[in-house]
Short mmCIF file of C-alpha atoms and ligand atoms in Angstrom, two decimals:
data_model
loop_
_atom_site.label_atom_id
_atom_site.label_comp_id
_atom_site.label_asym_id
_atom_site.label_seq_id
_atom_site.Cartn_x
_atom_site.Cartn_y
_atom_site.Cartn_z
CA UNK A 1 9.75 89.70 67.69
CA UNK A 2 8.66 90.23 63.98
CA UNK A 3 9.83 88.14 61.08
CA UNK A 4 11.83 89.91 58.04
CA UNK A 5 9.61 90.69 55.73
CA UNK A 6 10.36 87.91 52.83
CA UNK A 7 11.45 88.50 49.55
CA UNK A 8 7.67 87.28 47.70
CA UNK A 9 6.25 89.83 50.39
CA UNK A 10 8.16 92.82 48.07
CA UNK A 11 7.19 91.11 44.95
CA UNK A 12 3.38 91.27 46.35
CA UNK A 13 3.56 94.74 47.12
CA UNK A 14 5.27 95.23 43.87
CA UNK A 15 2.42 94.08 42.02
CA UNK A 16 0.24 95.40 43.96
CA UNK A 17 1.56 98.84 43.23
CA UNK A 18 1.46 98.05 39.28
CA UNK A 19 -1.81 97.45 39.34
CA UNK A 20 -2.89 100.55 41.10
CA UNK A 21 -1.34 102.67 38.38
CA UNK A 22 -2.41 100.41 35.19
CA UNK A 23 -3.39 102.67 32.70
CA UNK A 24 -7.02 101.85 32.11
CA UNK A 25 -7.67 103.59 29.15
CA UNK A 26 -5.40 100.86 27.17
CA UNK A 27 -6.79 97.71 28.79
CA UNK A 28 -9.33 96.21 26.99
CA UNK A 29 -12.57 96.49 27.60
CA UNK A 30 -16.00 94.53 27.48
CA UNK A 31 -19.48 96.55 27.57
CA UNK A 32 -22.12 94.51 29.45
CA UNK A 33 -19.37 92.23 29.98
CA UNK A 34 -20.28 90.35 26.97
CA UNK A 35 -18.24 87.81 26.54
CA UNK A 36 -16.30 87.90 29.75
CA UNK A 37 -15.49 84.69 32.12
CA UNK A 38 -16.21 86.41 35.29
CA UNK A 39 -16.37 83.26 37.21
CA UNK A 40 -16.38 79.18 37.29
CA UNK A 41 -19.78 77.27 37.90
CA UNK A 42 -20.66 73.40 38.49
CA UNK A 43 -24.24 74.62 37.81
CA UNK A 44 -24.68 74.36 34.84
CA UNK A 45 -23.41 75.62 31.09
CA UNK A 46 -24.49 76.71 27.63
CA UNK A 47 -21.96 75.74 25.29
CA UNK A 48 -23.43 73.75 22.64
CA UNK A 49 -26.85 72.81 24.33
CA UNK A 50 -27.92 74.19 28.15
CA UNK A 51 -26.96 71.53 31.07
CA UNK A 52 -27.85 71.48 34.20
CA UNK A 53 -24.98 69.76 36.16
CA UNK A 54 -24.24 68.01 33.25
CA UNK A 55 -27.70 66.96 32.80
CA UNK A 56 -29.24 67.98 29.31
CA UNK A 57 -31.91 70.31 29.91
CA UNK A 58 -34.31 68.73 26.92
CA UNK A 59 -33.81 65.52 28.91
CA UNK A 60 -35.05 67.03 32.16
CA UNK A 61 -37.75 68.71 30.78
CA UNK A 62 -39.25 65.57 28.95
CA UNK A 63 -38.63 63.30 31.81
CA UNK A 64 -38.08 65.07 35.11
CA UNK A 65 -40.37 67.42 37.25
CA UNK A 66 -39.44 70.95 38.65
CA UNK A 67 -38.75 68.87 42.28
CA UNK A 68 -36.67 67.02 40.75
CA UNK A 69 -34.43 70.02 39.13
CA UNK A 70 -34.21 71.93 42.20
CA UNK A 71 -33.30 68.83 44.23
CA UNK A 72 -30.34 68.44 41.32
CA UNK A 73 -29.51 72.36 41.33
CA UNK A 74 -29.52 72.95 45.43
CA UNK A 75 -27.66 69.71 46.39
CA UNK A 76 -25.40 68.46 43.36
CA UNK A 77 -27.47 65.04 42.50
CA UNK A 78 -31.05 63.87 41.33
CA UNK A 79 -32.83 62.96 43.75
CA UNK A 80 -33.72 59.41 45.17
CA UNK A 81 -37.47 57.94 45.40
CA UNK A 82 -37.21 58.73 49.20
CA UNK A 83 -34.69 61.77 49.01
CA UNK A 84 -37.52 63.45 47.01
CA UNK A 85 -39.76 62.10 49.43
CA UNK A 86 -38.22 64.02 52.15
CA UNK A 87 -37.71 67.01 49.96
CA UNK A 88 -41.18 67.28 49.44
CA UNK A 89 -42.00 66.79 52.89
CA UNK A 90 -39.75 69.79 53.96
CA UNK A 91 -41.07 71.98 51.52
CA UNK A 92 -45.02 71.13 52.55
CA UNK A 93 -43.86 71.97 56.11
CA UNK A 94 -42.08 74.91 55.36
CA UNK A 95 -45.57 76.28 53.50
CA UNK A 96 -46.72 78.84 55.76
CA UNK A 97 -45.94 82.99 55.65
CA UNK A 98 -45.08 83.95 59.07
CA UNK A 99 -48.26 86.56 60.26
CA UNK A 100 -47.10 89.59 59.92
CA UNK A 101 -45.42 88.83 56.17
CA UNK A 102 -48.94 88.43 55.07
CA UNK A 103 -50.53 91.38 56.70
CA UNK A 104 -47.71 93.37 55.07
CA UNK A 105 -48.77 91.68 51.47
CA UNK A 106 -51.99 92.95 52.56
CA UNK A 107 -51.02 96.62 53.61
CA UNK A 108 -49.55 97.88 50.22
CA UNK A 109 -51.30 99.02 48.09
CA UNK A 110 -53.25 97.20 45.16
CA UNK A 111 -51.42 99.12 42.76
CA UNK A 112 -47.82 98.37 43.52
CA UNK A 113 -45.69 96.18 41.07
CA UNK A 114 -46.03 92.58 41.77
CA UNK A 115 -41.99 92.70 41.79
CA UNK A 116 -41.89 95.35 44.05
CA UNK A 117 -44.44 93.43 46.06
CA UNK A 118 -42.22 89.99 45.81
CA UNK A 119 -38.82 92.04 46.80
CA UNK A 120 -40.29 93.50 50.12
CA UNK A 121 -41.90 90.65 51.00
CA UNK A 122 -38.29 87.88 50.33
CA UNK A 123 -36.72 90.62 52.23
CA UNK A 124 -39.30 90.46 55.18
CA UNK A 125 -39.26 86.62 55.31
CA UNK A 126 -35.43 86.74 56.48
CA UNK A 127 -36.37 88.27 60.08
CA UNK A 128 -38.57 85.42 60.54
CA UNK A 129 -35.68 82.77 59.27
CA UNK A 130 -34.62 81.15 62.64
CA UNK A 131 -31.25 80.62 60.75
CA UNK A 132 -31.53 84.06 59.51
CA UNK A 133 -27.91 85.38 60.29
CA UNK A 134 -26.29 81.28 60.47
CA UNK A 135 -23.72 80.62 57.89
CA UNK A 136 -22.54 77.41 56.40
CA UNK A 137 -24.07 75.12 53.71
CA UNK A 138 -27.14 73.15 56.01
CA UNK A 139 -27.88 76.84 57.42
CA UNK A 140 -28.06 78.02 53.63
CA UNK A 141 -29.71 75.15 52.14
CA UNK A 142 -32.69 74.88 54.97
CA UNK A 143 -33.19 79.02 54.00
CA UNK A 144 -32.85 78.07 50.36
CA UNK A 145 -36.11 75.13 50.73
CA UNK A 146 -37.78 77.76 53.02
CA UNK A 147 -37.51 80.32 50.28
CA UNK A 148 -38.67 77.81 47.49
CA UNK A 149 -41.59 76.78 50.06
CA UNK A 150 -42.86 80.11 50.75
CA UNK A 151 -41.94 82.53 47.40
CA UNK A 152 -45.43 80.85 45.86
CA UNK A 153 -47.13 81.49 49.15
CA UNK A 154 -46.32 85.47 48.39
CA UNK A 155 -46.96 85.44 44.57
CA UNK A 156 -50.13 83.73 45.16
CA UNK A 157 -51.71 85.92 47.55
CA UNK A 158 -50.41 89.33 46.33
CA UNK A 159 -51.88 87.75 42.84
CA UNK A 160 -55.38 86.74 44.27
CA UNK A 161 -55.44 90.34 46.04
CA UNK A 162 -55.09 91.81 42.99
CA UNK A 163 -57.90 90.00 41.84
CA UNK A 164 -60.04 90.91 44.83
CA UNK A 165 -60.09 87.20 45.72
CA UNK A 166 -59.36 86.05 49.30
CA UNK A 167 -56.11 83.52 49.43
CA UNK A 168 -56.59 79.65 49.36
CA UNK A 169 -54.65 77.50 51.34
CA UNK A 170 -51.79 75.39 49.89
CA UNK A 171 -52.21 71.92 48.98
CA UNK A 172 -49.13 70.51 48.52
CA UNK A 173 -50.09 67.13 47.90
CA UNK A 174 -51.35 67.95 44.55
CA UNK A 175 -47.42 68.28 43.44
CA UNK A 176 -45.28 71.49 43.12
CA UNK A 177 -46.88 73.13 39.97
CA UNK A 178 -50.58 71.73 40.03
CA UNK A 179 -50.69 73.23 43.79
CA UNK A 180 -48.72 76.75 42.33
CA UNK A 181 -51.92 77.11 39.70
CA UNK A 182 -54.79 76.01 42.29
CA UNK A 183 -53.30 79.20 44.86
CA UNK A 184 -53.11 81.56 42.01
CA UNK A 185 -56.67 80.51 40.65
CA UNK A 186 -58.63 78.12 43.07
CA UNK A 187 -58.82 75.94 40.55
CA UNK A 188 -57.52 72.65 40.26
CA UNK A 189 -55.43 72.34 37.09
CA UNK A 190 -55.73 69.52 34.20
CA UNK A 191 -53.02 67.64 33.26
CA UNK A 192 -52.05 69.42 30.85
CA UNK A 193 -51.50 72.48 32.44
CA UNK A 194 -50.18 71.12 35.31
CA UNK A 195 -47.02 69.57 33.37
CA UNK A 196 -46.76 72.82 30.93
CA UNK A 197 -46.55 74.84 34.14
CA UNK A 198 -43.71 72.30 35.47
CA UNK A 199 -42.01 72.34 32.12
CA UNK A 200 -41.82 76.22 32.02
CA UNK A 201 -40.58 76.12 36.09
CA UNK A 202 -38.06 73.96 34.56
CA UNK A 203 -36.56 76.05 31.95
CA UNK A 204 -36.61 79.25 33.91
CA UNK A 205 -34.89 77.41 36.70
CA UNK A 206 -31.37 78.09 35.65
CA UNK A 207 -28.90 80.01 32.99
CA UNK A 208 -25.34 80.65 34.76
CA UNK A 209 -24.20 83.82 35.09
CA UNK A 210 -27.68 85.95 33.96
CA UNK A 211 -27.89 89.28 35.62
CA UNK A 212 -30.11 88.32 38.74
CA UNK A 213 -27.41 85.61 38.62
CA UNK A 214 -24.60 87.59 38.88
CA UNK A 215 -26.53 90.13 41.03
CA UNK A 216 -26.54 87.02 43.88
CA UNK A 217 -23.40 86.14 43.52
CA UNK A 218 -21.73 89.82 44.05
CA UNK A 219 -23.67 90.48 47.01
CA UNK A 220 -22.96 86.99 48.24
CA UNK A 221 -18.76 88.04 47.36
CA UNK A 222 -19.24 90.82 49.80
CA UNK A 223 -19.91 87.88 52.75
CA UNK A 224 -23.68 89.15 52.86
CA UNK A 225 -26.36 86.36 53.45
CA UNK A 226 -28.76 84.77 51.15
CA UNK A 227 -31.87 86.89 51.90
CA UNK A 228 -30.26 89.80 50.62
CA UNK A 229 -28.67 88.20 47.49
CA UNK A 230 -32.11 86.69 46.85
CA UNK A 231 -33.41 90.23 46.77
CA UNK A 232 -30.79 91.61 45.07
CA UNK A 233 -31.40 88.99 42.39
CA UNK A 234 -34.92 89.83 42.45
CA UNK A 235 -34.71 93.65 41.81
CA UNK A 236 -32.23 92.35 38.94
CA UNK A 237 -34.86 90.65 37.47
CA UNK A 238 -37.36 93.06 37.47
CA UNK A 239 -35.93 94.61 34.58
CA UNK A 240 -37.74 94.39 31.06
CA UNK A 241 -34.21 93.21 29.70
CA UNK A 242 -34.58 90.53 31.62
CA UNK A 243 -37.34 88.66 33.47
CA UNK A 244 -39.44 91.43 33.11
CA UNK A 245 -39.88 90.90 29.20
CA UNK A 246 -42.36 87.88 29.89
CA UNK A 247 -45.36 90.31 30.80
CA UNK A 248 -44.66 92.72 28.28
CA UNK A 249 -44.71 90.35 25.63
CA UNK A 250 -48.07 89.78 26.41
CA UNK A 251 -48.65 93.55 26.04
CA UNK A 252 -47.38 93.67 22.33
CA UNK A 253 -49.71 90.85 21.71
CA UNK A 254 -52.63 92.24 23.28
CA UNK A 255 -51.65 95.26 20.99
CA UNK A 256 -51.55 93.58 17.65
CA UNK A 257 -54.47 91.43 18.59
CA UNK A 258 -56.67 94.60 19.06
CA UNK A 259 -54.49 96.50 15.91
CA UNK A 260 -55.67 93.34 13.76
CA UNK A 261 -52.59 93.25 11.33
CA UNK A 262 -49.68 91.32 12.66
CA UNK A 263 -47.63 91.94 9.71
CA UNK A 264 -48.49 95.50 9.75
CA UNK A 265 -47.30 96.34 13.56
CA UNK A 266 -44.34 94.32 13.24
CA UNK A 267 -42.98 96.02 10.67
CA UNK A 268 -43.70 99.75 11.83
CA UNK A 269 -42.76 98.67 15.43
CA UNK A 270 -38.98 97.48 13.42
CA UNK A 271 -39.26 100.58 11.21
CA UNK A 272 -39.01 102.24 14.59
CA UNK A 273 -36.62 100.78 16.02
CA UNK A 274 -38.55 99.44 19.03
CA UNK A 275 -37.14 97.12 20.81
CA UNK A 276 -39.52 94.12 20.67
CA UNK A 277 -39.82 91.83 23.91
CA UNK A 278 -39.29 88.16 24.24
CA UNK A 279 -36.38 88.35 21.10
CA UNK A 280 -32.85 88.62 21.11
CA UNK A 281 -30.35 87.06 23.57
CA UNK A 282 -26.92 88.27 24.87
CA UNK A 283 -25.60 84.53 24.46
CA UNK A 284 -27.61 82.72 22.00
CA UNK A 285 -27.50 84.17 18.81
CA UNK A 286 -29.12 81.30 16.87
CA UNK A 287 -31.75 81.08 18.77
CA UNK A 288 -32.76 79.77 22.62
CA UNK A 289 -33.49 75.66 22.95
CA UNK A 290 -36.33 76.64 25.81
CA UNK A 291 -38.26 78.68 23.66
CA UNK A 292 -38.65 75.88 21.05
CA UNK A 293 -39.72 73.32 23.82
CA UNK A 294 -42.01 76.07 25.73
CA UNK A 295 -43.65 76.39 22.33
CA UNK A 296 -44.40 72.68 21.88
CA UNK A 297 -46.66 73.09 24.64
CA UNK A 298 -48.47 76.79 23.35
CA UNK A 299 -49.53 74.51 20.57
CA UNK A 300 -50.92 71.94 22.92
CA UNK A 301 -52.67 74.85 24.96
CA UNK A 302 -54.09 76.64 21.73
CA UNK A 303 -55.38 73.31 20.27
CA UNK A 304 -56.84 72.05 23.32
CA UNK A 305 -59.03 75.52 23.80
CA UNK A 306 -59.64 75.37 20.08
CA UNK A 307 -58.28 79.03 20.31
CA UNK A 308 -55.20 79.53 17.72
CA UNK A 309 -55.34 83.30 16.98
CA UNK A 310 -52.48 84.02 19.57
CA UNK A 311 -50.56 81.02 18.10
CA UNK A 312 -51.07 82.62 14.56
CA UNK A 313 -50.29 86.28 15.81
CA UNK A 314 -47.25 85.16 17.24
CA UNK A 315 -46.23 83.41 14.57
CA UNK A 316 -46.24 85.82 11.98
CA UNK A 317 -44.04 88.21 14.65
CA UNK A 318 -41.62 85.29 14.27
CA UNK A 319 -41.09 85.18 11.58
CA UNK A 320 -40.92 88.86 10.59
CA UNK A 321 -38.43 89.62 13.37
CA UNK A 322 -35.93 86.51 12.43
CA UNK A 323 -36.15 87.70 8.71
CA UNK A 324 -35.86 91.29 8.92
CA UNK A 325 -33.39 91.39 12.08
CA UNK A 326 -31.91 87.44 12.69
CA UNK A 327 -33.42 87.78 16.12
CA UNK A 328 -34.82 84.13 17.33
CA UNK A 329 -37.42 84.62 20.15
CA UNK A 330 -36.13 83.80 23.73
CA UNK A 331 -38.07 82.10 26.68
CA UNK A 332 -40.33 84.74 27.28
CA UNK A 333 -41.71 84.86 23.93
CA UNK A 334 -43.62 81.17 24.42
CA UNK A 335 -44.04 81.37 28.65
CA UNK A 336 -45.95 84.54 28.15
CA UNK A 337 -48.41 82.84 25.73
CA UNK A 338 -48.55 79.72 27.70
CA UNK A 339 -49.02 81.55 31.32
CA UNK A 340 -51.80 83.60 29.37
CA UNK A 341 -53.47 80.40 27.79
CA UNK A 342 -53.26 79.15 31.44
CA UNK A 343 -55.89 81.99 32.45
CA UNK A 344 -53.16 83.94 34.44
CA UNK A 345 -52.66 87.34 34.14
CA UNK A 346 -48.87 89.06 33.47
CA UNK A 347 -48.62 91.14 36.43
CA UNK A 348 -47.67 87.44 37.92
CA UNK A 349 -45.76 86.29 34.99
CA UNK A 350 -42.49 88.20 36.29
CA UNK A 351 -43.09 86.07 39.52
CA UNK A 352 -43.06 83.07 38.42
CA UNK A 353 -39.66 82.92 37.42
CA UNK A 354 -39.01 83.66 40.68
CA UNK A 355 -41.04 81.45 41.93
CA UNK A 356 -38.30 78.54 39.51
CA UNK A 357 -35.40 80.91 39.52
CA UNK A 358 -34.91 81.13 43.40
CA UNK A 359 -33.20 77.60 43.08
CA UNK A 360 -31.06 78.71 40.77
CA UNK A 361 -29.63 81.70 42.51
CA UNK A 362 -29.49 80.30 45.97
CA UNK A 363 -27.37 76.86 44.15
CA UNK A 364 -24.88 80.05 42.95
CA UNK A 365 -25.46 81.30 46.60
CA UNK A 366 -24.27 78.41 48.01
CA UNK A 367 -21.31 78.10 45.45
CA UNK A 368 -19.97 81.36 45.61
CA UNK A 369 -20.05 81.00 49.30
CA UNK A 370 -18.26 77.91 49.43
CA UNK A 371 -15.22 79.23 46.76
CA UNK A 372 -15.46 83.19 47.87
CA UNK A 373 -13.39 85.95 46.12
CA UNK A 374 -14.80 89.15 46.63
CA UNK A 375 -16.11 90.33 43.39
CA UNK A 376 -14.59 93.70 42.93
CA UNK A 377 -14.06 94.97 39.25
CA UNK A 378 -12.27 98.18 38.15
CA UNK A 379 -13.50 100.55 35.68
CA UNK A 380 -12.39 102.49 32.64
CA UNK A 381 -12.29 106.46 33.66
CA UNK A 382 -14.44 108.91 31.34
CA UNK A 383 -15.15 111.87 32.89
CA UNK A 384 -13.60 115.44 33.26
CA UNK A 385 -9.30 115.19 33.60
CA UNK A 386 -8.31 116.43 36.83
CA UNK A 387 -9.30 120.19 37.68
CA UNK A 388 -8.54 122.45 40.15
CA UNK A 389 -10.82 122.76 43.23
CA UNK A 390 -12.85 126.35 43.50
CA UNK A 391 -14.27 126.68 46.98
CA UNK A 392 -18.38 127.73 47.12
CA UNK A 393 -17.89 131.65 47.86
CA UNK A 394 -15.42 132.09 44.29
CA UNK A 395 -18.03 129.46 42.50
CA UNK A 396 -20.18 132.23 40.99
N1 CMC B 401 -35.95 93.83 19.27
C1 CMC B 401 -35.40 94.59 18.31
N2 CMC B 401 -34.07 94.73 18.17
C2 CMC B 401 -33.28 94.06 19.03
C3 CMC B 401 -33.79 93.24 20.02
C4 CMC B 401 -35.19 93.13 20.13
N3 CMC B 401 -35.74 92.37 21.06
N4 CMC B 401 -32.78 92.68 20.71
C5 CMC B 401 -31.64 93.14 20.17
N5 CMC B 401 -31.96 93.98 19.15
C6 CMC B 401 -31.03 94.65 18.29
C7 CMC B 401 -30.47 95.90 18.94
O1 CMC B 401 -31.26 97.03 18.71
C8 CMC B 401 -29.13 95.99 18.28
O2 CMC B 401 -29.31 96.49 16.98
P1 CMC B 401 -28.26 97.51 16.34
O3 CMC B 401 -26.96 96.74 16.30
O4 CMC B 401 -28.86 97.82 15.04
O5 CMC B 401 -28.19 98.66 17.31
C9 CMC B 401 -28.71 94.53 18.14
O6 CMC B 401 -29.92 93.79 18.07
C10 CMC B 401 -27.87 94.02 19.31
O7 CMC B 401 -28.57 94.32 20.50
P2 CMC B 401 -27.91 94.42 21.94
O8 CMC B 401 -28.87 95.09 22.87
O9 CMC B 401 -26.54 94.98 21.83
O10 CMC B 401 -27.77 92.90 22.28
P3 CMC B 401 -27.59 92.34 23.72
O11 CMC B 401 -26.86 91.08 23.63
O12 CMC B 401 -27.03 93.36 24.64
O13 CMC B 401 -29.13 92.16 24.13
C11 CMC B 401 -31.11 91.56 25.09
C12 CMC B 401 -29.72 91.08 24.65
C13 CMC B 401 -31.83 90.36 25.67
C14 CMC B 401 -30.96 92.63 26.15
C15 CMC B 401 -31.86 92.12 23.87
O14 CMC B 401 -31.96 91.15 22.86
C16 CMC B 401 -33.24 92.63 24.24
O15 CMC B 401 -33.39 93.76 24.69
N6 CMC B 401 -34.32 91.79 24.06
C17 CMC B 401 -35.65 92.18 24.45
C18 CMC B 401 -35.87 91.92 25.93
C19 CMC B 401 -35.98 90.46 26.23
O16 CMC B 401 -36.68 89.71 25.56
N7 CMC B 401 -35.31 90.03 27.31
C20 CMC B 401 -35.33 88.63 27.77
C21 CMC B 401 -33.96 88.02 27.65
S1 CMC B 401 -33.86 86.26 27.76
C22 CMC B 401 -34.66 85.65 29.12
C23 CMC B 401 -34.53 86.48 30.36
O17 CMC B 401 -33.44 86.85 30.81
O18 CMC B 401 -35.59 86.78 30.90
#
């Protein structure tokens, strides 16, 4: 027999009813969301300097290696001598693109976006996940080191297709980022690049709730699996607003450079209101602390090649844009120079923050997954007030 309903159970419904007729039009309302706490995070956080589970990401950067952050970002802690050990060991075994992923890589087209490209290709990889549809944190974790394993695997060959060069095979004893520039060039790295590479993998790594971000976490809300947030996230980033600024910074310097007055297009490009890439920031408005360390190492790059003209152009952009608008540059102003000075070109600039960013959205993955509310916002009504239906045959 069935209990009387309780008296909370009325107050529920009660509410429940209130909220369904809330008049929208008066409650307030965020664009963008700016400014909105849509959620709680152990990640990290940007108030007063960026933190990566409490860690301070100028710290990391100077002393730590991109193994290192991901370890911290996908299981809570830095790692150990020998739990980085075994980290790395995963990952090296986890280096191989099932078959038919790479003959797919190989099948479209040379013209397709290299974000397009990545998408398909993170999507493909999940019907070759043994642990595809398993839930629970190991299950998620194991995809989330397969996925950080085999994303450069993708960029790298879709990148040396592109540049009519067969693949070369992984070496994964060289270190994360020295092994990430020897598949996308065949060359081994110096030094120098090799840590400016693992610097910028660091700073892309992680920003709380960013759009990819968020993008993973809604479709994780819904109960999905990581695959699919993953390439959610990546379509999110795609956009020039977002990760997709990084190569088309590179474009408006290739512009100026060939336009030979930096001053001159800066100030016509502002004079039109043209948006310019790699400035600006929806949360820091004095400027971004990775773009000021990213540069550090454009000035090592330039110096070292004895080539400063990009330094110089980019400079003078600087300084025009913060004077005329108060817009600092943002990550992607410096990564796009130092990726270029690197010898890479920026249809794979866009994939290598996916390449660092995967650990970040898969560490939300797992969070979300582990503290689920479905993520289900309302919206403020603006189109035509209710109107009378006129079937097809009276429409004329
Ligand atoms: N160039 C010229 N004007 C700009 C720029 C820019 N890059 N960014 C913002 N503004 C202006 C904008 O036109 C507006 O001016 P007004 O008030 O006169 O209309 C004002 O600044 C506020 O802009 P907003 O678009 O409302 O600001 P937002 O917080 O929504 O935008 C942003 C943040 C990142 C979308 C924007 O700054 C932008 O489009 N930047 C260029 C793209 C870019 O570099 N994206 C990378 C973001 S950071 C790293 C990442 O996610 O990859």
């Amino acid at each position: 027999m069935g209990r009387n309903p309780r008296p909370q159970h009325f107050l529920v419904v009660g509410l429940r009813r209130l909220v369904e007729t809330i008049d929208m039009a008066n409650e307030p309302y965020f664009p963008g969301l700016e400014g909105v706490i849509a959620g709680e995070t152990a990640i990290s956080s940007i108030e007063g300097e960026l933190r990566y589970r409490g860690y301070s990401v100028s710290e990391l950067a100077g002393s730590a290696t991109f193994l290192e952050v991901a370890s911290l970002l996908l299981h809570g802690e830095l790692p150990t001598s020998e739990t980085l050990a075994d980290f790395q060991s995963v990952l090296s075994e986890a280096a191989e693109l099932p078959d038919p992923v790479r003959t797919l890589l190989e099948e479209i087209p040379v013209h397709v976006d290299s974000m397009d490209v990545l998408r398909t290709g993170v999507s493909a990889l999940a019907q070759f996940d043994p642990q595809c549809d398993e839930e629970g944190r190991d299950a998620d974790l194991n995809k989330a080191t397969r996925l950080l394993a085999q994303i450069p695997l993708i960029v790298a060959a879709r990148y040396r297709m592109m540049q009519g060069y067969p693949p070369v095979e992984s070496k994964p004893e060289l270190g994360f980022a020295a092994n990430l520039l020897w598949m996308l060039t065949g060359k081994e790295p110096s030094l120098l690049h090799e840590r400016a590479m693992d610097v910028s993998l660091i700073l892309y790594a992680e920003h709380e709730f960013n759009a990819s971000t968020f993008a993973a976490r809604v479709v994780t809300s819904t109960g999905s699996d990581m695959y699919s947030a993953i390439t959610a996230a990546i379509g999110a980033l795609k956009g020039p607003l977002h990760g997709g600024a990084n190569e088309r910074v590179l474009e408006v310097l290739k512009e100026v450079q060939e336009m030979g007055d930096a001053e001159a297009w800066v100030r016509e490009a502002l004079a039109k209101k043209r948006r310019i890439m790699g400035f600006g920031h929806r949360v820091y408005k004095n400027g971004d602390p990775r773009a000021v360390i990213l540069r550090g190492y454009c000035r090592e790059l330039a110096e070292e090649s004895g080539d400063m003209e990009m330094e110089e152009i980019a400079d003078t952009i600087e300084r025009i844009v913060r004077t005329e608008k108060g817009l600092p540059p943002n990550l992607d102003w410096p990564s796009a120079r130092l990726y270029h000075a690197m010898g890479l070109e920026p249809e794979v600039f866009t994939p290598l923050f996916v390449v660092s960013r995967v650990v970040g959205w898969a560490a939300h993955v797992l969070e979300q997954s582990e503290s689920n509310r479905l993520i289900r916002p309302r919206s403020r009504y603006n189109g035509p007030a209710k109107r009378k239906f006129v079937p097809l045959a009276q429409r004329d």
